[in-house]
XYZ file of C-alpha atoms in Angstrom:
486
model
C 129.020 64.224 101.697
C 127.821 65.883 98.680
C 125.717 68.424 97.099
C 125.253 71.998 98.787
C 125.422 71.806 102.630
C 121.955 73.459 104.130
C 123.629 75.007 106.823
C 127.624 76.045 107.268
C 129.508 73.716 108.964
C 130.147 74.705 112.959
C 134.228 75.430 113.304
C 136.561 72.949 114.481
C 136.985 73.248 118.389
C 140.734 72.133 117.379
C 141.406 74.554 115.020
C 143.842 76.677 116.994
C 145.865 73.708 117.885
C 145.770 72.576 114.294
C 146.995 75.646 113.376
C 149.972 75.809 115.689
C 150.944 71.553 113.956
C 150.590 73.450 110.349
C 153.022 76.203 111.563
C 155.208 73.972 112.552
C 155.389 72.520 108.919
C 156.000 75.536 107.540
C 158.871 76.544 110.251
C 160.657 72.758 109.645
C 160.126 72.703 105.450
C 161.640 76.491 105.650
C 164.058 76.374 108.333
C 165.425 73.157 106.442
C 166.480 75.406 103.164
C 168.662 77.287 105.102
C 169.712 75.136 108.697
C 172.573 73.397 106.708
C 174.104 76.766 105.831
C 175.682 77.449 108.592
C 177.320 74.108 108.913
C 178.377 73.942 104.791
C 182.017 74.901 106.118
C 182.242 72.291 108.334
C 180.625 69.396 106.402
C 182.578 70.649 103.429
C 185.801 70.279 105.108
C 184.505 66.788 107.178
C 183.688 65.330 103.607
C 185.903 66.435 101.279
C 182.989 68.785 98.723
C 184.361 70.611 95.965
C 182.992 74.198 95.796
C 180.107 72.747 93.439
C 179.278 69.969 95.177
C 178.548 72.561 98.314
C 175.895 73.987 96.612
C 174.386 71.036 95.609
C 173.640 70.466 99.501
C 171.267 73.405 99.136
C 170.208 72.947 95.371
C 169.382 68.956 95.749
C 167.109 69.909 98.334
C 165.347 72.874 96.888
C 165.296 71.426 93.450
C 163.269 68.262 93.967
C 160.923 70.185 97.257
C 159.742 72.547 94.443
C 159.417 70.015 91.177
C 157.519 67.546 93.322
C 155.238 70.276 94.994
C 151.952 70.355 92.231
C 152.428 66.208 92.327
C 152.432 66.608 96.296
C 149.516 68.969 96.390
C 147.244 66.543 93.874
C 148.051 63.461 95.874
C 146.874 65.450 98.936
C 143.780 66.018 97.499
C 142.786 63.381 96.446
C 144.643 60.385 99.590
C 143.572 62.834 102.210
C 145.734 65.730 103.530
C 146.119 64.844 107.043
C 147.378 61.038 105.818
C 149.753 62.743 103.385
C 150.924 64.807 106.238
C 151.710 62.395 108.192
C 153.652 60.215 105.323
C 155.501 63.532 104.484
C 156.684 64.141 107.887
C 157.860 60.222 108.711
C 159.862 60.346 105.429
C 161.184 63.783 106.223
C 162.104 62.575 109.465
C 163.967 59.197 108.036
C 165.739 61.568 105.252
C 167.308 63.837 108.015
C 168.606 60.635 109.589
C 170.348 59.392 106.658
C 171.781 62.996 106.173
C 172.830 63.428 109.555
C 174.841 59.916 109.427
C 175.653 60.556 106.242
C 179.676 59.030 105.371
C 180.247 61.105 101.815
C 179.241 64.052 99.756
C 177.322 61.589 97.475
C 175.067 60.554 100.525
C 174.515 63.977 101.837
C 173.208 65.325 98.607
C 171.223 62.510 98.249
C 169.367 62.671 101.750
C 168.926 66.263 100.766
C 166.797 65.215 97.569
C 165.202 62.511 99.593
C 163.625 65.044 102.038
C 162.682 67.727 99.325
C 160.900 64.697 97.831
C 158.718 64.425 100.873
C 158.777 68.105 102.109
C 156.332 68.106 98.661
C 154.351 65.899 100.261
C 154.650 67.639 103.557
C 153.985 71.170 102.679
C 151.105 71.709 100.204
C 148.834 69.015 102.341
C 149.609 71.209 105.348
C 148.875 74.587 103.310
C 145.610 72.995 102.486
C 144.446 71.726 105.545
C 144.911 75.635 106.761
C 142.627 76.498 103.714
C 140.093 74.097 104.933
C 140.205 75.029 108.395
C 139.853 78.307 108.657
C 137.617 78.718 104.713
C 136.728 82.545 105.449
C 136.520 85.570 107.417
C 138.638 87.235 110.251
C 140.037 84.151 111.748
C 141.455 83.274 108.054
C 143.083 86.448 108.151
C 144.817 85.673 111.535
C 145.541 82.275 110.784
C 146.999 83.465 107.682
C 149.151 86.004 109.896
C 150.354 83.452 112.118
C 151.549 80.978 109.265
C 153.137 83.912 107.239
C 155.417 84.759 110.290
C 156.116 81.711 110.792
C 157.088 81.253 106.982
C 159.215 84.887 107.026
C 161.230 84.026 110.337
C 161.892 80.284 109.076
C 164.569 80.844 107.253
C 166.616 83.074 110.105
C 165.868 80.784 113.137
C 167.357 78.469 110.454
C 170.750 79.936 110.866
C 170.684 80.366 114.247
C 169.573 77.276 115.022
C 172.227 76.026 112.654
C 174.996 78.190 114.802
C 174.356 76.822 117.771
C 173.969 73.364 116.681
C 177.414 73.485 115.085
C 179.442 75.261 117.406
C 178.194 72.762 120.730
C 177.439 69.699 118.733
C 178.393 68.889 115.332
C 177.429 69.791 112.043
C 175.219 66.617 111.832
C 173.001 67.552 113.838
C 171.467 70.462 111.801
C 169.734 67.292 110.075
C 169.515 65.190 112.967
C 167.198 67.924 114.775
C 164.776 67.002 112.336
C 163.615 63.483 114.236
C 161.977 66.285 117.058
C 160.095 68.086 115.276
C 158.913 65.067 113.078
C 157.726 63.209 116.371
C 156.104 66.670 117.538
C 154.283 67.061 114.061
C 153.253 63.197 113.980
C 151.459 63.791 117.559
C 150.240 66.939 116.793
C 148.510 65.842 113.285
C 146.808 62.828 115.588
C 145.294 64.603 118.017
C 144.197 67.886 116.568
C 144.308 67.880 112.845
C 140.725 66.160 110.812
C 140.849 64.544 107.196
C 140.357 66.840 104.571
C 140.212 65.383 101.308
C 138.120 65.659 97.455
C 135.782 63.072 96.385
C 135.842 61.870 93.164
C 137.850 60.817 90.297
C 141.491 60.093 92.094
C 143.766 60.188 88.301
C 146.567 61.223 88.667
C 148.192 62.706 85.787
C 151.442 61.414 84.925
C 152.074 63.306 81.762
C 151.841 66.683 83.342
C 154.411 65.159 86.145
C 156.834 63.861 84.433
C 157.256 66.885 81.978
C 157.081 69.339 84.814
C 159.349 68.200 86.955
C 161.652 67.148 84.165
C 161.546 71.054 83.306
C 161.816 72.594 86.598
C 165.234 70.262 87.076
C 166.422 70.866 83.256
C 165.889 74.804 83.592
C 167.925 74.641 87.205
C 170.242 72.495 86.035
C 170.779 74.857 82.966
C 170.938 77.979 85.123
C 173.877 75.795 87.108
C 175.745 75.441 84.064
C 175.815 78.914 83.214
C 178.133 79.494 85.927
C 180.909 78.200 83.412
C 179.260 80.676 80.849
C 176.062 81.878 79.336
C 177.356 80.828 75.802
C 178.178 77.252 76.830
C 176.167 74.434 74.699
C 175.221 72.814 77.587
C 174.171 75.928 79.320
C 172.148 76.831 76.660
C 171.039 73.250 75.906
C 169.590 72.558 78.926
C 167.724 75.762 79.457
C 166.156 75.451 76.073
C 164.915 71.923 77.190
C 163.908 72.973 80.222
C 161.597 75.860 78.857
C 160.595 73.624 75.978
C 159.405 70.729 78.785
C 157.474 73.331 80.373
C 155.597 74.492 77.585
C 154.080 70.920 76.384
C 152.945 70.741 80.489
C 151.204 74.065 80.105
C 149.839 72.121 76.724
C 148.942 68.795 78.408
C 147.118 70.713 81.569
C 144.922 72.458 78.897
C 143.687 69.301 77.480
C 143.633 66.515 80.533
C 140.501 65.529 82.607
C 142.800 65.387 85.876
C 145.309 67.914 85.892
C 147.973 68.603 87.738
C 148.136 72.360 87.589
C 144.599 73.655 86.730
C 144.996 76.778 84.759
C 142.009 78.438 86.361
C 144.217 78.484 89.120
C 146.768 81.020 87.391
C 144.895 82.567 85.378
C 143.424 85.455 87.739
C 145.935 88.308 87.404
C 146.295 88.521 90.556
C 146.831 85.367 91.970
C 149.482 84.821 89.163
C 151.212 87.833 90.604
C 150.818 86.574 94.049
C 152.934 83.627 93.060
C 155.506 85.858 90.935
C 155.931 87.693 93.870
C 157.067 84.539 96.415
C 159.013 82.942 93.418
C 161.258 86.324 93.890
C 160.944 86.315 98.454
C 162.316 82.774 97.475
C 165.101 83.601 95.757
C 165.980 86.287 98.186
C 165.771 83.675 101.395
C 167.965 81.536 100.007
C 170.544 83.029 97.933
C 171.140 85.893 100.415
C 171.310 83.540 103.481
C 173.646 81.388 102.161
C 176.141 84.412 100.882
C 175.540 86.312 104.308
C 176.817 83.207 106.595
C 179.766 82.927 104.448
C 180.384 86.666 104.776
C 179.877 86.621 108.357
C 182.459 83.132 108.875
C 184.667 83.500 105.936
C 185.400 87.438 105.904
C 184.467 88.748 109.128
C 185.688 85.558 110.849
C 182.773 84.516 113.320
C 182.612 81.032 114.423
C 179.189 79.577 113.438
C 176.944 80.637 117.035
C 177.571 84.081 116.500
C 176.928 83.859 112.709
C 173.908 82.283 113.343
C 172.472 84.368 115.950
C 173.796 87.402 113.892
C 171.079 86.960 111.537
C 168.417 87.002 114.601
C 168.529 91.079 113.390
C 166.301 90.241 110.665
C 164.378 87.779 112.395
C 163.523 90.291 114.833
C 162.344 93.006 112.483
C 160.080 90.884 111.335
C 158.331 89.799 114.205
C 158.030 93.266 115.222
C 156.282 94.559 111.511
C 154.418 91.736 110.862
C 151.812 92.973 113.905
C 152.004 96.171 112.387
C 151.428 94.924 108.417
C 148.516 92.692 109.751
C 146.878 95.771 111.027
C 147.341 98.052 108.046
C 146.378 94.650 105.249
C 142.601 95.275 105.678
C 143.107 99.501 105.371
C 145.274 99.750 103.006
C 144.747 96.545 100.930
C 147.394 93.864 99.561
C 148.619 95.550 96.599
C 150.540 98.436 98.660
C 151.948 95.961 101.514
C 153.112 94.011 98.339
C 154.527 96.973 96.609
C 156.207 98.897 99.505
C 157.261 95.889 101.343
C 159.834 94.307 98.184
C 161.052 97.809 98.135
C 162.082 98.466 101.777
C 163.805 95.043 101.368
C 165.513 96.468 98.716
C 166.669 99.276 100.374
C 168.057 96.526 103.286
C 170.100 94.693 100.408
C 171.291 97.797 98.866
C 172.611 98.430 102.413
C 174.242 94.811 102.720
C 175.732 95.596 99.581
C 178.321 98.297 100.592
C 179.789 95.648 102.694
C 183.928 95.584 103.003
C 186.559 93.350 104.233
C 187.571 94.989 106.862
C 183.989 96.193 108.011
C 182.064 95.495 110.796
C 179.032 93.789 111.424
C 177.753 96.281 113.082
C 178.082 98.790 110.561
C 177.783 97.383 107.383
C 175.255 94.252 108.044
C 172.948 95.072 111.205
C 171.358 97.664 109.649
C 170.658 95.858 106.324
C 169.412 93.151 108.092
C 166.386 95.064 110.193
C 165.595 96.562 107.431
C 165.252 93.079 105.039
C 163.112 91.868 107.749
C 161.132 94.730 107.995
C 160.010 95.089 104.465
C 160.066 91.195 104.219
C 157.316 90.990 107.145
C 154.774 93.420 104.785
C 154.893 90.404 101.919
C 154.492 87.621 103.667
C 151.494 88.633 105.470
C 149.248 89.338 102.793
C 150.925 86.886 100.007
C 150.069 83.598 100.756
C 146.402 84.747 101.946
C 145.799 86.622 97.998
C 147.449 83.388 96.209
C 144.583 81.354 98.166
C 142.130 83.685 97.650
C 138.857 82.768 95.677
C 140.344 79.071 95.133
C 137.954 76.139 95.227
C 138.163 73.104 97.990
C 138.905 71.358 94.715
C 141.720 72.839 94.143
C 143.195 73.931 97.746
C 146.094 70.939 97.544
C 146.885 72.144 94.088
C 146.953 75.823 94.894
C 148.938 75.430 97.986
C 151.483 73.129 96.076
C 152.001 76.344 93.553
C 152.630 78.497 96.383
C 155.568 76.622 97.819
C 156.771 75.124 94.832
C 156.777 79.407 93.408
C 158.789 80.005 96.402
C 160.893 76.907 96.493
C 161.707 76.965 92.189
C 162.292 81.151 93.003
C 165.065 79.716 95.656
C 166.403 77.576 93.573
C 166.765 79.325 90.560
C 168.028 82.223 92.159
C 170.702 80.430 94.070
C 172.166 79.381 90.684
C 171.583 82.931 89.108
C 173.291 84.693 92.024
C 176.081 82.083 92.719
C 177.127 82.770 88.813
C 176.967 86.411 90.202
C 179.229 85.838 92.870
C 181.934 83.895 90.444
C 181.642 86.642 87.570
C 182.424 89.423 90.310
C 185.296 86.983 92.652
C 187.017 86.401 89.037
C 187.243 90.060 88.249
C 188.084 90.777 91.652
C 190.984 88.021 91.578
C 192.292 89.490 87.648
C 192.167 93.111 89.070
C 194.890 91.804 92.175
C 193.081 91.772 95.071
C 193.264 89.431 97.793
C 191.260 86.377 99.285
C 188.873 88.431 101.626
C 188.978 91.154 99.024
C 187.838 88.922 96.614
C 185.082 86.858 98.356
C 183.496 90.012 99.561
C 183.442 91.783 96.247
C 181.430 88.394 95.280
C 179.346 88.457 98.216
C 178.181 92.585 97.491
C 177.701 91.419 93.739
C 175.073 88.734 94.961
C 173.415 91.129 97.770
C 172.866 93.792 94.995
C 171.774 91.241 92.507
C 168.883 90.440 95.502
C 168.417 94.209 95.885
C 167.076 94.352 91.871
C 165.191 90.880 92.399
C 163.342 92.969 95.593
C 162.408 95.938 93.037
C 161.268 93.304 89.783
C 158.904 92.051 92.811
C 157.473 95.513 93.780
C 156.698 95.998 90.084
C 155.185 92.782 89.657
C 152.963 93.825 92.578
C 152.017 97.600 91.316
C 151.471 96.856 88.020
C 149.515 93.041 88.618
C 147.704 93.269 91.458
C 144.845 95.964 91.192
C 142.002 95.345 93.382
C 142.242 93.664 96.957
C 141.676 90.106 95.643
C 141.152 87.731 92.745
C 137.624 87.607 91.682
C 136.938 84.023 91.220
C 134.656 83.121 88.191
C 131.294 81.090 88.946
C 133.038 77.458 87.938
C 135.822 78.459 90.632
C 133.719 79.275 93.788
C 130.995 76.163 92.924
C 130.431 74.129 95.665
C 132.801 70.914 95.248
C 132.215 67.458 97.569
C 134.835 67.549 100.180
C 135.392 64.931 102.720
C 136.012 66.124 106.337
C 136.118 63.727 108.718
């Protein structure tokens, strides 16, 4: 197919179901950043990690899911983005295998690379087949809605999920669950999803790749180091590198015929602040659930059920705004959901961060938690929707790879920002005499007001970026491109 359709194309009688296999992705790529937090104790003690090599469980996965994600979105475009769907969930499904039967820390932190590597495949060909499928109009918006729950609640059923698997099975099978929902996907993709892909020139470009994801893992790597100090040459080193890599791939997209990351795609103000704004929800997912289940097992001594279905609070919250924030998005417009919504999370954090060791849950994290989900549900509603917005078939794998990989690099960065957060505060703690759950929770309230100020750098990202209800794409951006649907 080429050249300007005469008449729009009639909607996909499948489209609902398709929609319900994308969610899915996005529940299983999310829900796998934070299922294996619950069950870090465990698998810790079963294999013998050292405090660092813990993190690396979350990190490896994270890491190479967010580096990989513009390379995953380009080959989507270009192989087809229901046959890279399908190639990302099989290898997602055979990394959660090997992690589940996994005999050594070593292994486990490599099956957790392994399925990042594929959960870039996975996510942005999913993203983009939602782009394709639903190109304009109300049912975007509700689509949109649907996958943006889906995305905010991901990371809690996570930890439930997590809890129970842990406390009735074993801590292997917070992996292992990942073979059902790979089978369910695989079907699912067969029978309702079509083939969405760009004609044309298929180059792929290899520069751009290798110095991007070279950068992303120097710059993470770097921000690792610094928790043995700021000062350290290898700290400092490495995050030189990494920002040094990332400049010559903002100089090699400029110049290619093929790029990776078009910069038309970031250069709308507001889209950029669109993706500014899920780099920081990333960082808050998955630095703050990982510190809150080790608050909740290590200090306020709940076995790992309860600690997952304790963060159900948030969960909840969400579910029950994101209804609301759906109905006030075409009123009120994107920029104050974006703005107000960071803020009330905030105000949950600042909340969590009172906690004590001898609190309660009840008391000190209940409260924080509906009120994280609350203000989380009014960002991801509208987020993902105005990062999409105005973005060419073209460049729908691309777009959708920058997306997650904002969110995923946010996570990931943040993790190591607030984990040197939480060893700067247990050290003082420690020198000033206090004891072990003194100590880790002093940590644990550094890292939940450190998320707090991440929340309100977010809000102001959104008041001060985002004017007007959506990018306005230029003429080259909303030209008709030849797109294969079949």
């Amino acid at each position: 197919m080429s050249g300007l359709p005469s008449s729009p194309a009639a909607p996909d009688p499948r489209r609902w179901w398709a929609l319900a296999v994308i969610a899915l992705t996005q529940l299983v790529v999310v829900l796998d950043a934070t299922i294996v937090n619950v069950a870090l104790p465990q698998a810790q003690h079963e294999l013998g990690l050292s405090d660092t090599e813990r993190q690396w469980v979350v990190t490896a996965y994270v890491l190479t899911f967010g580096a990989l994600l513009l390379l995953g979105g380009r080959v989507a475009d270009y192989w087809g983005r229901k046959r890279s769907y399908m190639v990302g969930m099989l290898g997602f499904g055979a990394a959660s295998v090997w992690g589940g039967l996994a005999q050594s820390g070593t292994e486990l932190i490599a099956a957790r690379g392994l399925q990042g590597v594929f959960a870039a495949l996975l996510a942005p060909a999913a993203l983009a087949l939602l782009t394709v499928t639903f190109p304009a109009g109300r049912e975007r918006g509700t689509a949109f809605a649907v996958f943006g729950t889906v995305a905010g609640t991901g990371a809690a059923v996570g930890l439930a999920l997590g809890g129970v698997l842990t406390e009735y099975a074993d801590w292997r099978w917070c992996l292992l669950v990942n073979i059902v929902f790979a089978v369910v996907g695989l079907v699912g993709a067969l029978l309702c999803v079509s083939e969405s892909r760009v004609d044309g020139d298929d180059a792929y470009d290899i520069p751009g790749t290798l110095t991007v994801t070279l950068g992303l893992a120097a710059l993470v790597y770097g921000f690792t180091l610094a928790e043995s100090g700021w000062t350290e040459p290898d700290t400092i080193g490495f995050l030189a590198a990494g920002l040094v890599l990332l400049a010559v791939f903002v100089r090699i997209e400029s110049r290619v015929a093929q790029p990776l990351l078009p910069l038309r795609i970031v250069r709308d103000r507001v889209r950029a602040g669109a993706f500014l704004i899920q780099a920081a929800i990333g960082a808050v997912f998955i630095g703050m659930t990982l510190y809150l289940m080790f608050h909740l097992q290590l200090v306020l001594g709940l076995s790992p059920l309860p600690a997952g279905l304790a963060a159900l609070a948030m969960t909840f919250a969400t579910m029950v705004t994101a209804p609301v924030a759906a109905r006030l998005l075409p009123l009120w417009g994107p920029r104050v959901l974006l703005t107000g919504g960071p803020l009330i999370a905030a105000a949950g954090m600042l909340w969590l961060s009172f906690v004590t060791p001898d609190g309660s849950y009840w008391t000190q994290v209940f409260g924080g938690l509906v009120v994280v989900g609350a203000g989380i549900a009014f960002v991801i509603i509208p987020v993902q929707n105005v990062a999409l917005t105005g973005v060419r078939p073209h460049d729908a794998g691309a777009a959708s790879a920058l997306v997650n990989s904002a969110m995923q690099i946010g996570g990931c960065v943040g993790l190591s920002v607030f984990t040197t957060v939480y060893l700067s505060a247990a050290e003082r703690s420690a020198a000033a005499g206090g004891d072990r759950a003194a100590v880790l929770t002093d940590g644990y309230s550094a890292v939940f007001l450190a998320t707090a100020v991440t929340l309100v750098a977010g809000a102001l990202v959104a008041a001060t970026m985002l004017r007007g209800t959506r990018p306005t794409p230029t003429p080259r951006e909303t030209a008709e491109v030849p797109v294969h649907a079949g």
